[in-house]
Tab-separated table of C-alpha atoms in Angstrom:
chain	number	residue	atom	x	y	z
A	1	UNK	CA	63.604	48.311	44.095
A	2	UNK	CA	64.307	47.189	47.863
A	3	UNK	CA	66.427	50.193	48.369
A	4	UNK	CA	63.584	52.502	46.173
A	5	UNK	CA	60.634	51.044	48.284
A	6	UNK	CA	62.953	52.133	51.893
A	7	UNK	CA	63.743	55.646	50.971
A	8	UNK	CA	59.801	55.976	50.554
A	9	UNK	CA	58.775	54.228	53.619
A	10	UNK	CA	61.317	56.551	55.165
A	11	UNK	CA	59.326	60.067	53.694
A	12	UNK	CA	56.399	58.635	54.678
A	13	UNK	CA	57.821	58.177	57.953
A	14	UNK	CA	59.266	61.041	58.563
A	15	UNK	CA	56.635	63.268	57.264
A	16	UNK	CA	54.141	61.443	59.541
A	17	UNK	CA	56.311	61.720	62.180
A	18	UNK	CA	57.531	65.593	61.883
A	19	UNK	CA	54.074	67.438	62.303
A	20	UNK	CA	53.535	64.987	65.751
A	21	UNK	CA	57.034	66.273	67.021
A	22	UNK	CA	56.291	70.171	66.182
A	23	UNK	CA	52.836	70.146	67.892
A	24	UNK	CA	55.071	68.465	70.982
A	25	UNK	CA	57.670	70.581	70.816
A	26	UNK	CA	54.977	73.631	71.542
A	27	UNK	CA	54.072	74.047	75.736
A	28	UNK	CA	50.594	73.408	76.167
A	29	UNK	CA	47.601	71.473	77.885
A	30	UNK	CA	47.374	68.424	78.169
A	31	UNK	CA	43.859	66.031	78.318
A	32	UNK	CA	43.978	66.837	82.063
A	33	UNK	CA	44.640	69.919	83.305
A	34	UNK	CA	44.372	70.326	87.354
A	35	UNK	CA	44.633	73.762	88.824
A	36	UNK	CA	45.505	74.733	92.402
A	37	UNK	CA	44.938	78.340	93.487
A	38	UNK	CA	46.787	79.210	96.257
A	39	UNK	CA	45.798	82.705	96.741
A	40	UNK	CA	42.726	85.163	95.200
A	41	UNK	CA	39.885	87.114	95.689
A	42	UNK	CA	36.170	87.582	95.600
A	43	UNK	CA	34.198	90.622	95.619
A	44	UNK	CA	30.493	91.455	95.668
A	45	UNK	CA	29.029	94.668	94.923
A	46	UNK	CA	26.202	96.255	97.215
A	47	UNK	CA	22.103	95.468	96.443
A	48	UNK	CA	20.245	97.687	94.009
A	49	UNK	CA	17.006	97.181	96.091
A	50	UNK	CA	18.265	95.750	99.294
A	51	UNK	CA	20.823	97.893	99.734
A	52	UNK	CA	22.591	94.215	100.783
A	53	UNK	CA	26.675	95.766	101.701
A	54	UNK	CA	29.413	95.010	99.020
A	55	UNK	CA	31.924	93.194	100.603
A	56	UNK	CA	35.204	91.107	99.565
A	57	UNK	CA	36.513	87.997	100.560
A	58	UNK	CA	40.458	86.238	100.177
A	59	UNK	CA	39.704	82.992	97.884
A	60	UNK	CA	41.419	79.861	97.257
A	61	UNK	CA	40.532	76.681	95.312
A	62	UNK	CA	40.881	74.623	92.784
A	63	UNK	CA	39.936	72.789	89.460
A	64	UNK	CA	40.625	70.079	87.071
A	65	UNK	CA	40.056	70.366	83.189
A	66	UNK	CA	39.636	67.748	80.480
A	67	UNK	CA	40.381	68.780	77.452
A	68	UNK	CA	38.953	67.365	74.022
A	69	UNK	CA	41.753	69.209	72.164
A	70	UNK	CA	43.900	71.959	72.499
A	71	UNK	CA	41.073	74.665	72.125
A	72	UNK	CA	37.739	73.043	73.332
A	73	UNK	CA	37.138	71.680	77.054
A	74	UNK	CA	35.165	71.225	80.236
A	75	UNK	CA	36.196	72.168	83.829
A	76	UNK	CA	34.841	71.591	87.228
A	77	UNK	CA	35.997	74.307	89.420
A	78	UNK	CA	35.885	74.197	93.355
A	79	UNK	CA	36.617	77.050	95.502
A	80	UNK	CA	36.036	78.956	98.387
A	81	UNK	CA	36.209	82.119	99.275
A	82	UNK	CA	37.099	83.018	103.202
A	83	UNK	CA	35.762	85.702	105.072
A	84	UNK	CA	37.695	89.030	106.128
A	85	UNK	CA	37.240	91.316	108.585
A	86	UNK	CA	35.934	94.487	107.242
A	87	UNK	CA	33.722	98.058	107.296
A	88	UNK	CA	30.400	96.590	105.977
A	89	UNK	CA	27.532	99.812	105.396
A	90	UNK	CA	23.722	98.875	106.803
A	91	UNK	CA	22.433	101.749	105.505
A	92	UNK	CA	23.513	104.423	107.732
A	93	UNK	CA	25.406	102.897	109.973
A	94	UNK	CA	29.209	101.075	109.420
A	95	UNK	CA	29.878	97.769	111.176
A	96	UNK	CA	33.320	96.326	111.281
A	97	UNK	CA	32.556	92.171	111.493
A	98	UNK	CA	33.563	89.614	109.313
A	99	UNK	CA	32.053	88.781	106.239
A	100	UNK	CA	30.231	85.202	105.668
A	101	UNK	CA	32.437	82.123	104.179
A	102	UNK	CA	31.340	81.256	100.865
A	103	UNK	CA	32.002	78.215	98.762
A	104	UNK	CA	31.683	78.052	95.201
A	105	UNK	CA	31.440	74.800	92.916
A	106	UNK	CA	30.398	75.186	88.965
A	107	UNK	CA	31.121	73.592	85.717
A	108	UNK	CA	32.429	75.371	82.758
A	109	UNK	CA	32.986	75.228	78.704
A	110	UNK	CA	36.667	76.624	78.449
A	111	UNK	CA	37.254	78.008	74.657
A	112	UNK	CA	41.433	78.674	74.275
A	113	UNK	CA	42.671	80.659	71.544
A	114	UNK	CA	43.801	78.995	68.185
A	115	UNK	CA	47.599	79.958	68.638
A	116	UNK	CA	50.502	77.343	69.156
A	117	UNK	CA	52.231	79.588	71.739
A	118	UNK	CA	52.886	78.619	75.365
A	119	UNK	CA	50.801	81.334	76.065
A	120	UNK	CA	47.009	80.587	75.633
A	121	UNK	CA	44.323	83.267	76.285
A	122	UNK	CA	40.853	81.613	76.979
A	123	UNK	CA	37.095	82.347	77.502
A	124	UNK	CA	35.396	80.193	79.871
A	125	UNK	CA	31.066	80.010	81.191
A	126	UNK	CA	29.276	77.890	83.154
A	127	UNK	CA	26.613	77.398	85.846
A	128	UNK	CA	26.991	76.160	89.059
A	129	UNK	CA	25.732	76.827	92.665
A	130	UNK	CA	27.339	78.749	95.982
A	131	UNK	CA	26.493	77.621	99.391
A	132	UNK	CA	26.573	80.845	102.373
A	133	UNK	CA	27.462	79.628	105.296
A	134	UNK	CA	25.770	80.533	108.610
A	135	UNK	CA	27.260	84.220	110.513
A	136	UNK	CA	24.916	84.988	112.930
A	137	UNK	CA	25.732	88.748	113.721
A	138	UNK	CA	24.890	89.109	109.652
A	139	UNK	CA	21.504	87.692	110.314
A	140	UNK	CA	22.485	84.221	108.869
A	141	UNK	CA	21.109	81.584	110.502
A	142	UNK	CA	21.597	78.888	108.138
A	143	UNK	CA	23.605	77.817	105.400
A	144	UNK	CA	21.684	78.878	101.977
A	145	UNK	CA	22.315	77.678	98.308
A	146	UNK	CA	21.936	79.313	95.660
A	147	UNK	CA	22.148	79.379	91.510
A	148	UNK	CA	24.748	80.942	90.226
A	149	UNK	CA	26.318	81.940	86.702
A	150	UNK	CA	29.456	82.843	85.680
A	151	UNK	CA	31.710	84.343	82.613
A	152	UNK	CA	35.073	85.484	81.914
A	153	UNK	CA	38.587	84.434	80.767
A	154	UNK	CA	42.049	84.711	81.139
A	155	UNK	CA	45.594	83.560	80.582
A	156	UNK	CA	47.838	80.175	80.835
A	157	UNK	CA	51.471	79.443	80.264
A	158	UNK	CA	52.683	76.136	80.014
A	159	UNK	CA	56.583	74.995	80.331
A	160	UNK	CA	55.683	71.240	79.657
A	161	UNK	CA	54.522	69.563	82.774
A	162	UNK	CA	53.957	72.640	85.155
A	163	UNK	CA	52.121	76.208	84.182
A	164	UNK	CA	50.763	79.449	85.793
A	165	UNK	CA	47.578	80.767	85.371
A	166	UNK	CA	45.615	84.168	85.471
A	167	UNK	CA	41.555	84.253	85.842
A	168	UNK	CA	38.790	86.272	86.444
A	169	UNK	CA	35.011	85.964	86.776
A	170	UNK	CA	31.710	87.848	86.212
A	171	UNK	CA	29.459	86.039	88.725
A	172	UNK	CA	25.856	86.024	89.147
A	173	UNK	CA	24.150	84.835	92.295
A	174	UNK	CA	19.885	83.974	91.384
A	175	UNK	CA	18.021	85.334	94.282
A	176	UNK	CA	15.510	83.326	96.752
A	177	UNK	CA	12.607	84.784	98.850
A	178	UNK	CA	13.843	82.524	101.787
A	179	UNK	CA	17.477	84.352	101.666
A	180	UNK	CA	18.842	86.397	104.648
A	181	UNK	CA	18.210	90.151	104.292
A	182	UNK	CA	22.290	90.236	103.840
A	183	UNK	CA	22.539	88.163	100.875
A	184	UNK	CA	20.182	86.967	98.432
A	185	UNK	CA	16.943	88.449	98.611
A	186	UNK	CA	18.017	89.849	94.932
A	187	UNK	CA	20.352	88.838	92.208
A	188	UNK	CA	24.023	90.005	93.472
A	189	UNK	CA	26.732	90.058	90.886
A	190	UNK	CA	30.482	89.491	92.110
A	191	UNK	CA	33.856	89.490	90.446
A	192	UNK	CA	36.422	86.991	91.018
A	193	UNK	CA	40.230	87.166	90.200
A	194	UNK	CA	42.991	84.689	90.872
A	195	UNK	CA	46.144	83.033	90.449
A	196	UNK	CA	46.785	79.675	90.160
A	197	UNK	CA	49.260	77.083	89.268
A	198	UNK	CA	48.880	74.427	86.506
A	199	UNK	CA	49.827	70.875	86.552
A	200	UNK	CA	49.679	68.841	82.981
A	201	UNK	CA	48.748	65.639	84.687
A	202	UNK	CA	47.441	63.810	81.563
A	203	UNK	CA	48.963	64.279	77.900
């Protein structure tokens, strides 16, 4: 009976046990997730109305995600996005002047596919704000704030602690009647793309 009641305990324990060491076995993210982003990009297209210039500038950042499991979780993103020198059109004239630093900050749901690969595709959204900082031969005075939204996706692989990560972003910038004729005056929509390493710091 002793020896009976053992070899049980023992299937109990190992089936318990097996389906905790396969999900381990499989790369992935952890509860916290930080990533840095060493090098990117954000561009903004031109004004409908305005006729505001399109212009692009090199971004870098980063963020730190908490997930609730391995397909549902929240991430606060901060990054900023430097400005370039670069032929910027005022109508029908081309200037060559550096574009305005911008810094973006936002919070985001972050859906991952239901896959156990190392490779997780994602869709992420969120709302946040971007702050334009003062470039007085653009006409900006003053650093303005404004609403923004944004939408995309992307791709992470994980090799247990450490990962790499592709992203991009729809963005959409609210307009404000105080803006600078540049910048603001209407709703601009950007696109941001990066790449970023991963760090598991919390499994």
């Amino acid at each position: 009976m002793t020896r009976w009641i053992a070899a049980v305990l023992a299937v109990i324990g190992l089936a318990a046990v097996g389906p905790v060491y396969a999900q381990e076995s499989t790369p992935g993210p952890g509860t916290v997730v930080v990533t840095i982003v060493p090098g990117g990009a954000t561009f903004f297209t031109e004004g409908k109305d305005t006729k505001g210039p399109s212009f692009g500038n090199y971004g870098l950042g980063g963020s730190v995600e908490v997930n609730f499991n391995r397909y549902v979780g929240v991430e606060g993103e901060f990054s900023g996005a430097l400005g370039v020198k670069q032929d910027l059109q005022f109508g029908a004239l081309t200037s060559n002047i550096k574009s305005p630093n911008l810094i973006n900050y936002s919070g985001n749901v972050v859906v991952s596919a239901a896959n156990h690969s190392s490779v997780l595709p994602y869709v992420t959204g969120g709302v946040g704000g971007l702050t334009l900082f003062d470039t007085v031969p653009l006409g900006i005075n003053d650093p303005e704030t404004f609403l923004t939204g944004n939408v995309g996706g992307g791709v992470k692989w994980f090799n247990g602690r450490w990962g790499l990560r592709g992203d991009y972003r729809f963005i959409a910038v609210r307009s404000k009647d105080a803006a600078p004729s540049f910048f603001g005056q209407e709703t601009r929509y950007g696109h941001r793309v990066y790449g970023g390493v991963l760090i598991n710091a919390g499994r």
